[in-house]
Every structure is written in C-alpha cells, then in structure tokens.
Amino acid sequence: MADIPVLTIDGPSGSGKGTIAQLLAKELGWHYLDSGALYRVLAQAAIKHHVDLDNEQKLAVMAHELDLVFSLDNDTLKVMLEGEDVSTIIRSEQAGNAASKVAALPLVRAALLERQRAFRQLPGLVTDGRDMGTVVFPDANYKVFLTASAEVRAERRHKQLKEKGIESKLSDLISEISERDSRDSQREVAPLRAADDALQLDSTSLGIDAVYKQVRAMCADV
Ligand code: C5P
C-alpha cells in the first residue's frame, strides 16, 4: 500500500479543494476520492431510514454496510445509494450540515476508515476532505491544506449551487458555513486542521488556476 502514491487536499467547505483534487486526478490519471461524499451519503441514508443523526451505534453499523457506488459521469462524480442516484441531493447545505453531525461521531469515523483507504490503488490516489493528510493517509506523498475566508467560500458555494439549480441565500450560507467550520474544527476526533507537513494555501484572493499551478508545482515529479 505505502508505495502507491497519495496526494491529499484538506480544508474547509468551499475552499476549492474538490475542484483542485478532481483536476489533478484527471491530469495525473489517478483515482479520486471525495471523502466528504461518504459522510454526506451516510447522513442521507440515516434520514432515509429515519435514524437519528446522533445515534452513534446504529450509524456506525450503517457506515460499515453502506450500499454505495461512486462513478464518474462526464467528469462529474455520480453517487448511488442503494441503487438510487443521490448525486444532487447530497450537495445541498442541509446535507452538508447533516454530514458534519454524523462526521463528529468517533465510531462512524472509525467505520469509514478502511473504506477510504481501499481507494488507494495504482497508479495513485488524489483525495480531498478534512483529515486525509492527518488521519486517513498520514504517510501521503503530497499534502495540501487549502483555505479561504468564510465570505468568499459562501459566495463560491452560492454560485456552485446556482449552477446545479439549487436555490440558496448568501447570508444563510455564511452562517451555515461558519457553523460547520466550528463543528468540524472543534470535534474531538480528527478535527479539521493542517498536517504539519502540508503545503498551506489561502485561496481567498487566488483563482482556481493559480491554486492549481502551485499544487501542481508541488508534485512536479509525478
Ligand atoms: O467536504 P464536504 O463539504 O463534502 O464534507 C461534508 C462534511 O463531511 C464536512 O463538513 C465534515 O464534517 C465531514 N467530513 C469529515 N472528514 C472528511 C470529509 C468530510 O469530517 N474527510
């Protein structure tokens, strides 16, 4: 496993990590894991099966047994839960917030660990999330921690949601993003933080192209 290269991109919601990770995976021809989608799908499954979002024991069992398939459809991640396409529904802010509640539960995180590590396959893996460089792949070859101000992240999210046909209010997004940031940063297990050996980038006033260039330069030897 350890000789299969991994590049991790961690950071808060809306920092651009997903976009950068997908571009890199495509250019390098590596596998891609959107780890946040796992937590989003689990929360969606909980809502579907009327399981409370703080029922740790039950959610951990569900996390082990989750009938989930990821695939790429025209460069867009397609997510199937129990045979149903949930790609759009899991992207709402409510789904993100529900995901961050289940993600705070230690047994849930433990249950998803092996599932995430199984994505490490040749020729390599690009992955994004909150704890990819710190907990899931601490031995990753390249680590990035991407951030940006909450306002800029909310604006980006607003635009993204609009493109997907999902209505949202900017002021709601700012408070939801801030609430999610503090829950993700303050939880006891695998809180959102940069790995000591991560390249830290602030994309508040940087476009996607500029961020991409810097990250690509970091792994120029690939
Ligand atoms: O990255 P995304 O916004 O899709 O993640 C949704 C939620 O899942 C985050 O707010 C966070 O609580 C959780 N998450 C996590 N660890 C990861 C990825 C996501 O706790 N590696």
Short mmCIF file of N, CA and C in Angstrom, two decimals, residues 35-196:
data_model
loop_
_atom_site.label_atom_id
_atom_site.label_comp_id
_atom_site.label_asym_id
_atom_site.label_seq_id
_atom_site.Cartn_x
_atom_site.Cartn_y
_atom_site.Cartn_z
N SER A 35 -13.91 12.32 0.04
CA SER A 35 -14.27 11.66 1.31
C SER A 35 -15.51 12.30 1.94
N GLY A 36 -15.73 13.59 1.68
CA GLY A 36 -16.92 14.25 2.23
C GLY A 36 -18.20 13.59 1.73
N ALA A 37 -18.14 13.06 0.50
CA ALA A 37 -19.34 12.43 -0.06
C ALA A 37 -19.75 11.21 0.78
N LEU A 38 -18.77 10.54 1.39
CA LEU A 38 -19.09 9.38 2.24
C LEU A 38 -19.95 9.81 3.42
N TYR A 39 -19.54 10.92 4.06
CA TYR A 39 -20.30 11.40 5.21
C TYR A 39 -21.66 11.94 4.77
N ARG A 40 -21.68 12.57 3.60
CA ARG A 40 -22.94 13.09 3.08
C ARG A 40 -23.91 11.94 2.78
N VAL A 41 -23.40 10.88 2.16
CA VAL A 41 -24.27 9.74 1.83
C VAL A 41 -24.76 9.04 3.09
N LEU A 42 -23.87 8.92 4.06
CA LEU A 42 -24.30 8.27 5.31
C LEU A 42 -25.43 9.07 5.96
N ALA A 43 -25.28 10.39 5.99
CA ALA A 43 -26.33 11.23 6.58
C ALA A 43 -27.62 11.07 5.79
N GLN A 44 -27.49 10.98 4.48
CA GLN A 44 -28.66 10.81 3.62
C GLN A 44 -29.35 9.47 3.92
N ALA A 45 -28.54 8.43 4.09
CA ALA A 45 -29.08 7.10 4.40
C ALA A 45 -29.80 7.14 5.76
N ALA A 46 -29.22 7.88 6.70
CA ALA A 46 -29.84 7.98 8.04
C ALA A 46 -31.20 8.65 7.94
N ILE A 47 -31.25 9.73 7.16
CA ILE A 47 -32.53 10.45 7.01
C ILE A 47 -33.56 9.52 6.33
N LYS A 48 -33.08 8.82 5.30
CA LYS A 48 -33.97 7.92 4.55
C LYS A 48 -34.56 6.82 5.44
N HIS A 49 -33.70 6.31 6.35
CA HIS A 49 -34.16 5.19 7.20
C HIS A 49 -34.60 5.65 8.60
N HIS A 50 -34.83 6.95 8.74
CA HIS A 50 -35.33 7.53 10.00
C HIS A 50 -34.44 7.20 11.20
N VAL A 51 -33.14 7.30 10.98
CA VAL A 51 -32.19 7.08 12.09
C VAL A 51 -31.71 8.45 12.56
N ASP A 52 -31.74 8.69 13.87
CA ASP A 52 -31.30 10.00 14.39
C ASP A 52 -29.83 10.24 14.07
N LEU A 53 -29.49 11.51 13.79
CA LEU A 53 -28.12 11.83 13.39
C LEU A 53 -27.12 11.77 14.55
N ASP A 54 -27.61 11.47 15.76
CA ASP A 54 -26.67 11.29 16.88
C ASP A 54 -26.70 9.85 17.41
N ASN A 55 -27.35 8.95 16.67
CA ASN A 55 -27.40 7.54 17.09
C ASN A 55 -26.11 6.85 16.64
N GLU A 56 -25.06 7.02 17.44
CA GLU A 56 -23.71 6.62 17.03
C GLU A 56 -23.60 5.13 16.69
N GLN A 57 -24.15 4.27 17.56
CA GLN A 57 -24.02 2.83 17.34
C GLN A 57 -24.65 2.42 16.01
N LYS A 58 -25.87 2.87 15.82
CA LYS A 58 -26.62 2.49 14.61
C LYS A 58 -25.93 3.06 13.35
N LEU A 59 -25.46 4.31 13.45
CA LEU A 59 -24.82 4.95 12.29
C LEU A 59 -23.50 4.25 11.94
N ALA A 60 -22.80 3.76 12.97
CA ALA A 60 -21.54 3.06 12.70
C ALA A 60 -21.82 1.75 11.96
N VAL A 61 -22.87 1.05 12.35
CA VAL A 61 -23.24 -0.19 11.64
C VAL A 61 -23.62 0.16 10.20
N MET A 62 -24.40 1.22 10.05
CA MET A 62 -24.80 1.64 8.69
C MET A 62 -23.58 2.01 7.85
N ALA A 63 -22.60 2.67 8.48
CA ALA A 63 -21.40 3.08 7.75
C ALA A 63 -20.64 1.87 7.22
N HIS A 64 -20.61 0.79 8.02
CA HIS A 64 -19.95 -0.45 7.59
C HIS A 64 -20.67 -1.07 6.41
N GLU A 65 -22.00 -1.00 6.44
CA GLU A 65 -22.80 -1.75 5.47
C GLU A 65 -23.28 -0.91 4.30
N LEU A 66 -22.92 0.34 4.27
CA LEU A 66 -23.44 1.28 3.27
C LEU A 66 -23.34 0.72 1.84
N ASP A 67 -24.48 0.63 1.16
CA ASP A 67 -24.50 0.17 -0.23
C ASP A 67 -24.32 1.40 -1.11
N LEU A 68 -23.06 1.64 -1.47
CA LEU A 68 -22.69 2.91 -2.09
C LEU A 68 -21.80 2.67 -3.30
N VAL A 69 -22.08 3.34 -4.41
CA VAL A 69 -21.22 3.23 -5.59
C VAL A 69 -20.89 4.63 -6.09
N PHE A 70 -19.57 4.88 -6.24
CA PHE A 70 -19.11 6.14 -6.84
C PHE A 70 -18.71 5.84 -8.28
N SER A 71 -19.04 6.75 -9.20
CA SER A 71 -18.52 6.61 -10.55
C SER A 71 -18.38 8.00 -11.16
N LEU A 72 -17.65 8.08 -12.26
CA LEU A 72 -17.51 9.38 -12.91
C LEU A 72 -18.39 9.42 -14.15
N ASP A 73 -19.22 10.47 -14.22
CA ASP A 73 -20.14 10.61 -15.33
C ASP A 73 -19.82 11.96 -15.96
N ASN A 74 -19.15 11.96 -17.13
CA ASN A 74 -18.73 13.22 -17.76
C ASN A 74 -17.97 14.12 -16.79
N ASP A 75 -16.99 13.56 -16.10
CA ASP A 75 -16.17 14.31 -15.14
C ASP A 75 -16.93 14.73 -13.89
N THR A 76 -18.16 14.32 -13.72
CA THR A 76 -18.90 14.67 -12.51
C THR A 76 -19.08 13.41 -11.68
N LEU A 77 -18.87 13.56 -10.37
CA LEU A 77 -18.99 12.40 -9.50
C LEU A 77 -20.45 11.98 -9.38
N LYS A 78 -20.71 10.71 -9.71
CA LYS A 78 -22.07 10.19 -9.59
C LYS A 78 -22.10 9.29 -8.36
N VAL A 79 -23.08 9.51 -7.50
CA VAL A 79 -23.14 8.75 -6.25
C VAL A 79 -24.46 8.00 -6.17
N MET A 80 -24.35 6.68 -6.06
CA MET A 80 -25.55 5.84 -5.96
C MET A 80 -25.64 5.27 -4.54
N LEU A 81 -26.78 5.47 -3.90
CA LEU A 81 -27.03 4.91 -2.58
C LEU A 81 -28.18 3.90 -2.72
N GLU A 82 -27.89 2.66 -2.40
CA GLU A 82 -28.90 1.60 -2.51
C GLU A 82 -29.60 1.64 -3.87
N GLY A 83 -28.80 1.86 -4.92
CA GLY A 83 -29.34 1.85 -6.29
C GLY A 83 -30.02 3.14 -6.71
N GLU A 84 -30.04 4.14 -5.81
CA GLU A 84 -30.71 5.40 -6.13
C GLU A 84 -29.66 6.49 -6.33
N ASP A 85 -29.83 7.30 -7.38
CA ASP A 85 -28.88 8.37 -7.66
C ASP A 85 -29.10 9.53 -6.67
N VAL A 86 -28.13 9.74 -5.77
CA VAL A 86 -28.27 10.80 -4.76
C VAL A 86 -27.27 11.94 -5.00
N SER A 87 -26.68 11.96 -6.22
CA SER A 87 -25.61 12.92 -6.53
C SER A 87 -26.02 14.36 -6.23
N THR A 88 -27.24 14.74 -6.57
CA THR A 88 -27.66 16.13 -6.38
C THR A 88 -28.10 16.39 -4.94
N ILE A 89 -28.91 15.50 -4.42
CA ILE A 89 -29.50 15.74 -3.09
C ILE A 89 -28.42 15.86 -2.00
N ILE A 90 -27.32 15.14 -2.15
CA ILE A 90 -26.29 15.20 -1.09
C ILE A 90 -25.48 16.50 -1.14
N ARG A 91 -25.66 17.32 -2.18
CA ARG A 91 -24.86 18.55 -2.30
C ARG A 91 -25.51 19.76 -1.64
N SER A 92 -26.71 19.63 -1.11
CA SER A 92 -27.33 20.81 -0.50
C SER A 92 -26.61 21.17 0.80
N GLU A 93 -26.80 22.40 1.26
CA GLU A 93 -26.17 22.82 2.51
C GLU A 93 -26.72 22.02 3.69
N GLN A 94 -28.01 21.68 3.63
CA GLN A 94 -28.61 20.87 4.70
C GLN A 94 -27.91 19.52 4.77
N ALA A 95 -27.63 18.96 3.59
CA ALA A 95 -26.96 17.65 3.56
C ALA A 95 -25.54 17.78 4.13
N GLY A 96 -24.89 18.92 3.82
CA GLY A 96 -23.53 19.15 4.34
C GLY A 96 -23.55 19.27 5.85
N ASN A 97 -24.56 19.95 6.35
CA ASN A 97 -24.68 20.12 7.80
C ASN A 97 -24.97 18.80 8.50
N ALA A 98 -25.86 18.00 7.89
CA ALA A 98 -26.18 16.68 8.46
C ALA A 98 -24.92 15.82 8.43
N ALA A 99 -24.14 15.94 7.33
CA ALA A 99 -22.90 15.16 7.21
C ALA A 99 -21.94 15.53 8.34
N SER A 100 -21.87 16.82 8.65
CA SER A 100 -20.91 17.23 9.67
C SER A 100 -21.34 16.75 11.06
N LYS A 101 -22.64 16.51 11.25
CA LYS A 101 -23.09 15.95 12.54
C LYS A 101 -22.67 14.48 12.66
N VAL A 102 -22.91 13.69 11.61
CA VAL A 102 -22.52 12.27 11.72
C VAL A 102 -20.99 12.12 11.73
N ALA A 103 -20.30 13.10 11.07
CA ALA A 103 -18.84 13.03 10.99
C ALA A 103 -18.17 13.30 12.33
N ALA A 104 -18.93 13.87 13.29
CA ALA A 104 -18.34 14.15 14.60
C ALA A 104 -18.33 12.91 15.49
N LEU A 105 -18.97 11.82 15.05
CA LEU A 105 -19.09 10.63 15.90
C LEU A 105 -17.91 9.69 15.69
N PRO A 106 -17.12 9.42 16.75
CA PRO A 106 -15.91 8.62 16.60
C PRO A 106 -16.13 7.24 15.97
N LEU A 107 -17.21 6.53 16.34
CA LEU A 107 -17.42 5.18 15.79
C LEU A 107 -17.72 5.24 14.29
N VAL A 108 -18.36 6.31 13.87
CA VAL A 108 -18.65 6.49 12.45
C VAL A 108 -17.35 6.69 11.68
N ARG A 109 -16.48 7.54 12.22
CA ARG A 109 -15.20 7.80 11.54
C ARG A 109 -14.38 6.52 11.45
N ALA A 110 -14.38 5.76 12.55
CA ALA A 110 -13.60 4.51 12.55
C ALA A 110 -14.17 3.56 11.49
N ALA A 111 -15.50 3.52 11.39
CA ALA A 111 -16.13 2.59 10.45
C ALA A 111 -15.82 2.95 9.00
N LEU A 112 -15.57 4.24 8.73
CA LEU A 112 -15.33 4.65 7.34
C LEU A 112 -13.84 4.63 6.95
N LEU A 113 -12.99 4.35 7.94
CA LEU A 113 -11.55 4.43 7.70
C LEU A 113 -11.07 3.45 6.61
N GLU A 114 -11.43 2.17 6.77
CA GLU A 114 -10.95 1.16 5.82
C GLU A 114 -11.54 1.39 4.43
N ARG A 115 -12.79 1.83 4.40
CA ARG A 115 -13.45 2.10 3.12
C ARG A 115 -12.67 3.18 2.36
N GLN A 116 -12.18 4.19 3.10
CA GLN A 116 -11.43 5.26 2.44
C GLN A 116 -10.06 4.76 2.00
N ARG A 117 -9.41 3.97 2.85
CA ARG A 117 -8.05 3.51 2.50
C ARG A 117 -8.07 2.56 1.31
N ALA A 118 -9.22 1.90 1.09
CA ALA A 118 -9.33 0.96 -0.04
C ALA A 118 -9.25 1.68 -1.39
N PHE A 119 -9.42 2.99 -1.38
CA PHE A 119 -9.31 3.75 -2.63
C PHE A 119 -7.86 3.93 -3.06
N ARG A 120 -6.93 3.59 -2.19
CA ARG A 120 -5.50 3.74 -2.54
C ARG A 120 -5.11 2.62 -3.49
N GLN A 121 -5.20 2.89 -4.75
CA GLN A 121 -4.89 1.88 -5.76
C GLN A 121 -4.01 2.49 -6.84
N LEU A 122 -3.26 1.62 -7.51
CA LEU A 122 -2.38 2.09 -8.59
C LEU A 122 -3.20 2.73 -9.72
N PRO A 123 -2.72 3.75 -10.39
CA PRO A 123 -1.37 4.31 -10.26
C PRO A 123 -1.22 5.34 -9.12
N GLY A 124 -2.31 5.73 -8.47
CA GLY A 124 -2.21 6.69 -7.37
C GLY A 124 -3.59 7.21 -7.00
N LEU A 125 -3.64 7.98 -5.92
CA LEU A 125 -4.92 8.50 -5.44
C LEU A 125 -4.81 9.98 -5.10
N VAL A 126 -5.78 10.74 -5.57
CA VAL A 126 -5.94 12.12 -5.11
C VAL A 126 -7.21 12.14 -4.27
N THR A 127 -7.13 12.70 -3.08
CA THR A 127 -8.31 12.69 -2.23
C THR A 127 -8.48 14.02 -1.51
N ASP A 128 -9.74 14.40 -1.26
CA ASP A 128 -9.94 15.63 -0.50
C ASP A 128 -10.87 15.40 0.67
N GLY A 129 -10.72 16.23 1.71
CA GLY A 129 -11.55 16.08 2.90
C GLY A 129 -11.10 17.00 4.02
N ARG A 130 -11.16 16.47 5.24
CA ARG A 130 -10.77 17.26 6.41
C ARG A 130 -9.57 16.64 7.12
N ASP A 131 -9.47 15.31 7.05
CA ASP A 131 -8.45 14.59 7.82
C ASP A 131 -7.66 13.63 6.94
N MET A 132 -7.62 13.90 5.64
CA MET A 132 -6.95 12.98 4.73
C MET A 132 -5.44 12.93 5.02
N GLY A 133 -4.85 14.11 5.23
CA GLY A 133 -3.40 14.16 5.47
C GLY A 133 -3.02 13.89 6.92
N THR A 134 -3.98 14.04 7.83
CA THR A 134 -3.65 13.86 9.25
C THR A 134 -3.95 12.45 9.76
N VAL A 135 -5.09 11.88 9.34
CA VAL A 135 -5.53 10.60 9.92
C VAL A 135 -5.63 9.46 8.91
N VAL A 136 -6.27 9.73 7.79
CA VAL A 136 -6.55 8.61 6.86
C VAL A 136 -5.29 8.20 6.09
N PHE A 137 -4.54 9.19 5.59
CA PHE A 137 -3.31 8.88 4.86
C PHE A 137 -2.16 9.72 5.43
N PRO A 138 -1.77 9.47 6.68
CA PRO A 138 -0.70 10.31 7.27
C PRO A 138 0.62 10.16 6.52
N ASP A 139 0.77 9.06 5.76
CA ASP A 139 2.02 8.85 5.02
C ASP A 139 1.91 9.33 3.57
N ALA A 140 0.91 10.15 3.28
CA ALA A 140 0.72 10.64 1.90
C ALA A 140 1.98 11.31 1.39
N ASN A 141 2.22 11.18 0.08
CA ASN A 141 3.43 11.74 -0.53
C ASN A 141 3.35 13.25 -0.65
N TYR A 142 2.14 13.77 -0.87
CA TYR A 142 1.96 15.21 -1.03
C TYR A 142 0.72 15.62 -0.26
N LYS A 143 0.86 16.70 0.51
CA LYS A 143 -0.29 17.15 1.30
C LYS A 143 -0.51 18.65 1.11
N VAL A 144 -1.76 19.01 0.93
CA VAL A 144 -2.11 20.41 0.77
C VAL A 144 -3.19 20.75 1.78
N PHE A 145 -3.14 21.94 2.35
CA PHE A 145 -4.23 22.44 3.18
C PHE A 145 -4.68 23.75 2.57
N LEU A 146 -5.92 23.73 2.07
CA LEU A 146 -6.44 24.86 1.31
C LEU A 146 -7.51 25.57 2.13
N THR A 147 -7.37 26.89 2.24
CA THR A 147 -8.40 27.61 2.98
C THR A 147 -8.79 28.89 2.23
N ALA A 148 -9.75 29.62 2.77
CA ALA A 148 -10.21 30.90 2.22
C ALA A 148 -11.17 31.48 3.24
N SER A 149 -11.44 32.78 3.16
CA SER A 149 -12.33 33.40 4.15
C SER A 149 -13.74 32.80 4.01
N ALA A 150 -14.51 32.83 5.11
CA ALA A 150 -15.87 32.26 5.10
C ALA A 150 -16.76 32.97 4.06
N GLU A 151 -16.57 34.29 3.92
CA GLU A 151 -17.41 35.04 2.98
C GLU A 151 -17.16 34.58 1.54
N VAL A 152 -15.88 34.49 1.20
CA VAL A 152 -15.54 34.07 -0.17
C VAL A 152 -16.01 32.64 -0.43
N ARG A 153 -15.88 31.79 0.58
CA ARG A 153 -16.32 30.40 0.40
C ARG A 153 -17.84 30.33 0.23
N ALA A 154 -18.55 31.17 0.97
CA ALA A 154 -20.01 31.18 0.85
C ALA A 154 -20.41 31.67 -0.55
N GLU A 155 -19.70 32.68 -1.05
CA GLU A 155 -20.02 33.18 -2.40
C GLU A 155 -19.80 32.09 -3.45
N ARG A 156 -18.68 31.36 -3.29
CA ARG A 156 -18.40 30.29 -4.25
C ARG A 156 -19.47 29.22 -4.18
N ARG A 157 -19.86 28.87 -2.97
CA ARG A 157 -20.88 27.84 -2.78
C ARG A 157 -22.20 28.29 -3.41
N HIS A 158 -22.51 29.56 -3.22
CA HIS A 158 -23.75 30.14 -3.76
C HIS A 158 -23.78 29.94 -5.29
N LYS A 159 -22.64 30.25 -5.91
CA LYS A 159 -22.53 30.14 -7.36
C LYS A 159 -22.66 28.67 -7.80
N GLN A 160 -21.92 27.81 -7.09
CA GLN A 160 -21.95 26.37 -7.41
C GLN A 160 -23.36 25.80 -7.32
N LEU A 161 -24.06 26.16 -6.23
CA LEU A 161 -25.41 25.63 -6.03
C LEU A 161 -26.34 26.14 -7.13
N LYS A 162 -26.16 27.42 -7.48
CA LYS A 162 -26.99 28.00 -8.54
C LYS A 162 -26.80 27.23 -9.85
N GLU A 163 -25.53 26.92 -10.14
CA GLU A 163 -25.24 26.17 -11.37
C GLU A 163 -25.92 24.81 -11.37
N LYS A 164 -26.08 24.27 -10.16
CA LYS A 164 -26.73 22.95 -10.06
C LYS A 164 -28.25 23.08 -9.94
N GLY A 165 -28.74 24.31 -10.03
CA GLY A 165 -30.19 24.52 -9.96
C GLY A 165 -30.72 24.49 -8.53
N ILE A 166 -29.81 24.62 -7.54
CA ILE A 166 -30.25 24.62 -6.14
C ILE A 166 -30.28 26.06 -5.63
N GLU A 167 -31.45 26.51 -5.16
CA GLU A 167 -31.58 27.88 -4.66
C GLU A 167 -30.96 28.00 -3.26
N SER A 168 -30.32 29.16 -2.97
CA SER A 168 -29.78 29.37 -1.62
C SER A 168 -29.66 30.87 -1.35
N LYS A 169 -29.56 31.23 -0.06
CA LYS A 169 -29.41 32.64 0.31
C LYS A 169 -28.01 32.84 0.84
N LEU A 170 -27.32 33.87 0.34
CA LEU A 170 -25.92 34.07 0.72
C LEU A 170 -25.74 34.19 2.24
N SER A 171 -26.63 34.97 2.88
CA SER A 171 -26.47 35.15 4.34
C SER A 171 -26.65 33.82 5.09
N ASP A 172 -27.57 32.97 4.59
CA ASP A 172 -27.75 31.65 5.22
C ASP A 172 -26.49 30.81 5.03
N LEU A 173 -25.92 30.93 3.82
CA LEU A 173 -24.73 30.12 3.53
C LEU A 173 -23.57 30.51 4.43
N ILE A 174 -23.41 31.84 4.66
CA ILE A 174 -22.31 32.29 5.52
C ILE A 174 -22.48 31.70 6.92
N SER A 175 -23.73 31.75 7.46
CA SER A 175 -23.86 31.22 8.82
C SER A 175 -23.75 29.70 8.85
N GLU A 176 -24.26 29.03 7.80
CA GLU A 176 -24.14 27.56 7.78
C GLU A 176 -22.68 27.12 7.66
N ILE A 177 -21.93 27.84 6.82
CA ILE A 177 -20.52 27.51 6.63
C ILE A 177 -19.75 27.73 7.95
N SER A 178 -20.06 28.85 8.63
CA SER A 178 -19.35 29.14 9.88
C SER A 178 -19.69 28.10 10.95
N GLU A 179 -20.97 27.71 10.97
CA GLU A 179 -21.39 26.69 11.96
C GLU A 179 -20.67 25.37 11.69
N ARG A 180 -20.61 25.01 10.39
CA ARG A 180 -19.96 23.75 10.01
C ARG A 180 -18.46 23.80 10.31
N ASP A 181 -17.83 24.96 10.00
CA ASP A 181 -16.40 25.13 10.29
C ASP A 181 -16.12 24.88 11.76
N SER A 182 -16.96 25.50 12.63
CA SER A 182 -16.60 25.37 14.04
C SER A 182 -16.87 23.95 14.53
N ARG A 183 -17.94 23.30 14.02
CA ARG A 183 -18.17 21.90 14.43
C ARG A 183 -17.01 21.02 13.95
N ASP A 184 -16.59 21.22 12.69
CA ASP A 184 -15.52 20.38 12.13
C ASP A 184 -14.17 20.62 12.81
N SER A 185 -13.94 21.88 13.24
CA SER A 185 -12.63 22.19 13.83
C SER A 185 -12.56 21.82 15.30
N GLN A 186 -13.74 21.82 15.96
CA GLN A 186 -13.71 21.62 17.42
C GLN A 186 -14.00 20.19 17.86
N ARG A 187 -14.38 19.32 16.92
CA ARG A 187 -14.70 17.95 17.35
C ARG A 187 -13.45 17.26 17.89
N GLU A 188 -13.71 16.22 18.72
CA GLU A 188 -12.57 15.59 19.39
C GLU A 188 -11.77 14.69 18.47
N VAL A 189 -12.48 13.99 17.55
CA VAL A 189 -11.78 13.05 16.69
C VAL A 189 -11.54 13.67 15.32
N ALA A 190 -10.30 13.58 14.85
CA ALA A 190 -9.93 14.04 13.51
C ALA A 190 -10.48 15.43 13.17
N PRO A 191 -10.21 16.42 14.00
CA PRO A 191 -10.70 17.77 13.68
C PRO A 191 -10.03 18.31 12.42
N LEU A 192 -10.72 19.28 11.82
CA LEU A 192 -10.16 19.93 10.64
C LEU A 192 -8.91 20.70 11.04
N ARG A 193 -7.76 20.26 10.53
CA ARG A 193 -6.52 21.01 10.77
C ARG A 193 -5.50 20.59 9.72
N ALA A 194 -4.52 21.47 9.52
CA ALA A 194 -3.49 21.16 8.53
C ALA A 194 -2.50 20.17 9.13
N ALA A 195 -2.07 19.20 8.33
CA ALA A 195 -0.98 18.32 8.77
C ALA A 195 0.28 19.18 8.87
N ASP A 196 1.17 18.80 9.77
CA ASP A 196 2.40 19.60 9.96
C ASP A 196 3.19 19.72 8.66
#
